[in-house]
Coordinates of C-alpha atoms in Angstrom, one line a residue:
M136 CA -5.6 71.5 89.8
A137 CA -8.9 71.6 91.6
R138 CA -10.9 70.4 88.5
N139 CA -10.8 70.0 84.8
V140 CA -12.0 73.0 82.8
S141 CA -14.3 72.3 79.9
I142 CA -14.1 73.8 76.5
G143 CA -17.6 75.2 77.1
E144 CA -16.3 77.4 80.0
V145 CA -13.6 78.7 77.7
A146 CA -16.1 79.6 75.0
K147 CA -18.4 81.3 77.5
R148 CA -15.5 83.4 78.9
A149 CA -14.3 84.4 75.5
G150 CA -17.8 85.1 74.2
V151 CA -17.5 82.7 71.2
S152 CA -18.8 79.3 70.2
I153 CA -17.3 76.0 71.3
A154 CA -16.6 75.3 67.6
T155 CA -14.5 78.5 67.4
V156 CA -12.5 77.5 70.5
S157 CA -11.9 74.1 69.0
R158 CA -10.7 75.5 65.7
I159 CA -8.3 77.9 67.4
V160 CA -6.9 75.2 69.8
N161 CA -6.3 72.9 66.8
G162 CA -4.6 75.6 64.7
I163 CA -7.3 75.8 62.0
A164 CA -9.0 79.1 62.8
K165 CA -8.4 80.7 59.4
K166 CA -11.7 82.6 59.6
A167 CA -11.3 83.9 63.1
S168 CA -10.1 87.5 63.6
P169 CA -6.9 88.3 65.5
Q170 CA -9.0 89.8 68.2
T171 CA -11.1 86.6 68.6
I172 CA -8.0 84.5 68.7
A173 CA -6.5 86.8 71.3
R174 CA -9.7 86.5 73.5
V175 CA -9.7 82.7 73.2
R176 CA -6.1 82.4 74.1
A177 CA -6.6 84.8 77.1
A178 CA -9.5 82.7 78.3
I179 CA -7.5 79.5 78.0
A180 CA -4.7 81.1 80.1
E181 CA -7.1 82.4 82.7
T182 CA -9.0 79.1 83.1
G183 CA -6.1 76.8 82.8
Y184 CA -7.9 74.8 80.1
R185 CA -5.9 72.0 78.5
P186 CA -7.4 70.2 75.4
T187 CA -7.7 66.5 75.7
G188 CA -5.0 64.6 73.8
A189 CA -7.5 61.9 72.8
G190 CA -9.7 64.3 70.9
Q191 CA -6.9 65.9 69.1
A192 CA -5.4 62.5 68.2
L193 CA -8.7 61.5 66.8
R194 CA -9.0 64.6 64.6
R195 CA -5.3 64.5 63.5
G196 CA -5.0 60.8 63.1
Q197 CA -2.1 60.7 65.6
S198 CA -1.2 62.0 69.1
R199 CA 1.7 63.9 70.5
L200 CA 3.1 60.6 71.9
V201 CA 6.1 58.7 70.7
A202 CA 6.4 55.2 72.2
V203 CA 9.8 53.8 73.1
L204 CA 9.7 50.0 73.5
A205 CA 12.9 48.9 75.3
A206 CA 14.0 45.3 75.6
N207 CA 15.5 45.6 79.1
L208 CA 15.5 48.8 81.2
S209 CA 17.6 47.2 83.9
N210 CA 20.4 47.4 81.4
P211 CA 22.2 50.8 82.0
T212 CA 22.8 51.1 78.2
M213 CA 19.1 51.0 77.4
A214 CA 18.2 53.3 80.3
A215 CA 20.8 55.8 79.0
I216 CA 19.4 55.7 75.5
A217 CA 15.8 56.1 76.7
A218 CA 16.8 59.1 78.8
S219 CA 18.5 60.7 75.9
A220 CA 15.5 60.1 73.6
E221 CA 13.1 61.6 76.2
T222 CA 15.1 64.8 76.3
A223 CA 15.4 65.2 72.6
L224 CA 11.8 64.4 71.9
R225 CA 10.5 66.8 74.5
D226 CA 12.5 69.5 72.8
T227 CA 10.6 68.8 69.6
G228 CA 7.3 69.2 71.3
V229 CA 6.2 65.6 71.7
A230 CA 5.9 63.4 74.8
M231 CA 7.5 60.0 75.2
V232 CA 5.9 56.9 76.7
L233 CA 8.3 54.2 77.8
C234 CA 7.6 50.4 77.9
D235 CA 9.8 47.5 78.9
T236 CA 9.3 44.4 76.7
H237 CA 11.7 42.3 78.7
D238 CA 13.0 41.0 75.4
R239 CA 9.8 39.0 74.9
A240 CA 8.0 38.8 71.5
D241 CA 4.6 38.6 73.1
L242 CA 5.0 41.7 75.2
Q243 CA 6.5 43.6 72.3
D244 CA 3.4 42.7 70.2
E245 CA 1.1 43.7 73.0
Y246 CA 2.7 47.1 73.3
L247 CA 2.8 47.6 69.5
L248 CA -1.0 46.9 69.4
E249 CA -1.7 49.2 72.2
M250 CA 0.4 52.0 70.8
R251 CA -1.5 51.7 67.5
A252 CA -4.8 52.0 69.4
Q253 CA -3.4 55.2 71.0
S254 CA -2.5 56.6 67.6
V255 CA 1.1 57.3 68.6
R256 CA 3.2 59.4 66.3
A257 CA 5.9 56.8 66.0
C258 CA 7.4 53.7 67.7
V259 CA 11.0 53.6 68.6
L260 CA 12.1 50.0 69.2
L261 CA 15.1 49.8 71.4
A262 CA 16.5 46.3 70.8
A263 CA 13.6 44.7 68.9
V264 CA 12.9 41.0 68.6
A265 CA 11.3 39.2 65.7
S266 CA 7.5 38.8 66.1
E267 CA 4.3 38.6 64.2
G268 CA 3.2 41.9 65.6
L269 CA 6.4 43.5 64.3
R270 CA 5.9 42.0 60.9
T271 CA 2.4 43.6 60.8
A272 CA 3.6 46.9 62.1
L273 CA 6.3 47.2 59.4
T274 CA 3.5 47.6 56.8
G275 CA 1.3 49.8 58.9
P276 CA 1.0 53.6 59.0
T277 CA 3.0 54.2 62.2
P278 CA 6.7 55.0 61.5
L279 CA 9.1 52.6 63.2
V280 CA 12.7 53.4 64.2
F281 CA 15.1 50.7 65.3
V282 CA 17.8 51.6 67.8
N283 CA 20.9 49.6 68.9
R284 CA 19.7 46.5 67.2
R285 CA 18.8 46.5 63.5
C286 CA 15.3 45.3 62.6
P287 CA 15.2 41.5 62.9
L288 CA 12.9 41.3 59.8
P289 CA 13.4 42.6 56.3
G290 CA 11.8 45.8 55.2
A291 CA 13.1 48.5 57.6
T292 CA 15.8 51.1 57.0
R293 CA 15.3 53.5 59.9
F294 CA 18.2 52.6 62.3
V295 CA 20.2 54.5 64.9
G296 CA 23.3 52.8 66.3
I297 CA 27.0 52.3 65.8
D298 CA 29.1 50.2 63.4
N299 CA 29.3 47.2 65.7
R300 CA 31.5 45.2 63.3
A301 CA 34.1 48.0 63.1
A302 CA 34.1 48.2 66.9
G303 CA 34.6 44.5 67.2
R304 CA 37.6 44.7 64.8
A305 CA 39.1 47.6 66.8
V306 CA 38.9 45.5 70.0
A307 CA 40.5 42.6 68.3
R308 CA 43.5 44.8 67.3
A309 CA 43.8 46.2 70.8
L310 CA 43.7 42.9 72.5
A311 CA 46.1 41.2 70.0
A312 CA 48.6 44.0 70.5
S313 CA 48.4 43.7 74.3
A314 CA 48.8 39.9 74.3
P315 CA 51.0 39.2 71.2
N316 CA 51.4 35.5 72.1
G317 CA 48.7 34.8 74.6
R318 CA 45.3 33.1 74.1
L319 CA 42.4 35.4 73.3
A320 CA 38.7 34.7 73.8
V321 CA 35.2 36.2 73.7
V322 CA 32.1 35.9 75.9
H323 CA 28.8 37.0 74.4
G324 CA 25.0 36.9 74.9
P325 CA 22.4 35.6 72.5
L326 CA 23.4 36.1 68.9
A327 CA 19.8 36.8 67.9
S328 CA 20.7 40.4 68.8
S329 CA 22.2 42.0 65.7
A330 CA 24.4 44.2 67.8
T331 CA 25.9 41.2 69.6
A332 CA 26.3 39.1 66.4
E333 CA 28.0 42.0 64.6
R334 CA 30.4 42.7 67.5
V335 CA 31.4 39.1 67.8
D336 CA 31.7 38.6 64.0
G337 CA 34.0 41.7 63.6
F338 CA 36.2 40.5 66.5
K339 CA 36.6 37.0 65.2
R340 CA 37.2 38.0 61.6
E341 CA 39.8 40.6 62.5
L342 CA 41.7 38.1 64.7
A343 CA 41.7 35.6 61.8
K344 CA 43.2 38.3 59.6
L345 CA 45.9 38.7 62.3
G346 CA 46.6 35.0 62.3
R347 CA 44.9 34.6 65.7
K348 CA 41.8 32.6 64.7
L349 CA 39.7 31.6 67.7
A350 CA 39.1 27.9 68.5
A351 CA 35.6 26.8 69.5
A352 CA 36.8 26.6 73.1
D353 CA 37.7 30.3 73.0
V354 CA 34.1 31.4 72.4
A355 CA 31.7 31.1 75.3
T356 CA 28.2 32.0 76.1
A357 CA 25.4 30.9 78.4
P358 CA 21.6 30.8 78.1
G359 CA 19.3 33.5 79.4
L360 CA 19.2 37.3 79.3
D361 CA 21.1 38.2 82.5
H362 CA 24.4 39.5 81.2
L363 CA 26.1 39.3 84.6
E364 CA 25.3 35.6 84.8
I365 CA 26.2 35.0 81.1
G366 CA 29.6 36.5 81.9
R367 CA 30.2 34.5 85.1
R368 CA 29.2 31.2 83.4
G369 CA 31.0 32.0 80.2
A370 CA 34.2 32.7 82.1
A371 CA 33.9 29.4 83.9
R372 CA 33.7 27.6 80.5
L373 CA 36.8 29.4 79.3
L374 CA 38.7 28.5 82.4
A375 CA 38.1 24.8 81.8
N376 CA 40.8 25.1 79.2
G377 CA 43.0 27.5 81.2
A378 CA 42.9 31.2 81.6
P379 CA 43.1 33.3 78.4
R380 CA 45.4 36.3 78.3
G381 CA 42.7 38.6 76.9
I382 CA 38.8 38.4 76.8
F383 CA 36.4 40.4 74.8
C384 CA 33.1 40.8 76.6
A385 CA 30.2 41.8 74.3
S386 CA 28.9 44.2 77.0
D387 CA 30.2 45.8 80.2
L388 CA 27.7 43.8 82.3
I389 CA 29.1 40.6 80.8
A390 CA 32.6 41.9 81.7
Y391 CA 31.5 42.4 85.3
G392 CA 30.3 38.8 85.5
V393 CA 33.6 37.5 83.9
R394 CA 35.7 39.5 86.3
R395 CA 33.8 38.0 89.3
E396 CA 34.5 34.4 88.1
L397 CA 38.1 35.2 87.5
R398 CA 38.5 36.8 90.9
D399 CA 36.9 33.8 92.6
A400 CA 39.5 31.7 90.7
G401 CA 42.4 33.8 92.0
I402 CA 43.1 35.3 88.6
R403 CA 44.0 39.0 88.6
V404 CA 42.5 41.6 86.2
P405 CA 44.3 43.1 84.4
G406 CA 47.5 41.5 85.8
D407 CA 46.8 38.0 84.5
V408 CA 43.9 38.6 82.1
R409 CA 42.9 41.8 80.3
L410 CA 39.2 42.4 79.8
F411 CA 37.6 44.5 77.1
G412 CA 33.9 45.4 77.5
F413 CA 31.4 47.2 75.4
D414 CA 29.3 50.3 76.2
D415 CA 31.6 52.0 78.7
N416 CA 29.2 52.4 81.5
P417 CA 29.8 55.9 83.0
L418 CA 30.6 54.3 86.4
N419 CA 33.6 52.4 85.0
D420 CA 36.0 55.1 85.9
W421 CA 34.8 54.7 89.5
I422 CA 34.1 51.0 89.9
A423 CA 36.0 49.3 87.1
P424 CA 39.4 50.9 86.5
W425 CA 40.5 47.4 85.3
L426 CA 38.0 47.4 82.4
S427 CA 38.8 48.7 78.9
S428 CA 35.7 49.3 76.8
V429 CA 34.1 50.5 73.7
R430 CA 32.5 53.9 74.5
V431 CA 29.2 54.4 72.7
P432 CA 27.8 58.0 72.6
Y433 CA 24.5 57.2 74.2
R434 CA 23.8 60.8 75.0
G435 CA 23.8 61.5 71.3
F436 CA 21.2 58.9 70.5
G437 CA 18.3 61.1 71.3
A438 CA 19.1 63.8 68.8
A439 CA 19.7 61.1 66.1
I440 CA 16.3 59.5 66.9
A441 CA 14.5 62.8 66.7
A442 CA 16.2 63.6 63.4
V443 CA 15.0 60.2 61.9
L444 CA 11.5 60.8 63.2
D445 CA 11.5 64.2 61.6
E446 CA 12.5 62.6 58.3
A447 CA 9.7 60.0 58.7
R448 CA 7.2 62.9 59.3
R449 CA 8.3 64.6 56.2
G450 CA 8.3 61.4 54.1
V451 CA 12.0 61.6 53.6
P452 CA 13.8 58.2 53.1
S453 CA 16.2 57.5 56.0
A454 CA 19.6 55.8 55.7
P455 CA 21.0 54.1 58.8
R456 CA 22.6 56.6 61.2
L457 CA 25.8 55.3 62.6
L458 CA 27.2 57.2 65.5
P459 CA 31.0 57.3 66.3
F460 CA 32.6 55.1 69.0
D461 CA 35.8 55.3 70.9
L462 CA 38.1 52.7 72.6
I463 CA 38.7 53.6 76.2
E464 CA 41.7 51.6 77.5
R465 CA 42.2 51.3 81.2
T466 CA 45.1 49.6 83.0
G467 CA 44.1 50.2 86.6
G468 CA 44.3 47.3 89.2
E469 CA 41.6 45.5 91.1
T470 CA 39.1 47.3 93.3
R471 CA 38.3 45.8 96.6

């Protein structure tokens, strides 16, 4: 566009006052005649005028923006959820702003504060961490929706995710059946994540019910947030006690790291060790035919998030929305 068109130019073209244009633009022109409304709308179309979001937000107490604060956008899972949310929110007439908190409490708080200053309609926290800013936001006027991880602090009920414990139990049964007598193990990331903690808990409890209780040496992790590195180092720790027959990896990225360490040790997947991941990256059929995984319906997250936000707008209490998952079992060999 060559320049910004002012509301005064629209008013002059339509032959009305600036106040009349403002009321029509903001949907409160109860006293304007249909002919006046039609002239103003025609003038808006002819001039290409667009009302400023800041002014509308000030008048309405909120903007058309919904903020999504994601913990790690380099993770394909979070990128997929963010993409699904953007599409669904756009269909409801709002725009999405996306921020990466890098799983840091200080960045999360900075963004929460900034989004409040921008009068966003809601904040969607994709894998939130506990922080003082979050504690404050929970009692504030802006609705919060927690996705993938449950709220790490008490007082929130709006959640979109899956039943991670049930998924962990399902993986335990699948691995136990494929290796009835072999050693089983798990490699996971930080348990501060409710999603990870619930997956691991469900897996361990189900194995215990099956008489296959895990020893301490069968549970491995590593510091940091890089799931590929957690997988590689976790696998090295497991191999110090010999190779397990089956390994549950709490994410597909962890499984990729585990597989790298096993391959470097001359151990075949799935010939010697069967791996079960979590998320089922869409690329698995192409690059990881050796990896079974829990398929999470990330494309469906957007519609669920939009529905929860609509309930928040209408003041309707929200129960956690748990989406279905599937086990995808693959038995392909190594890719070179």
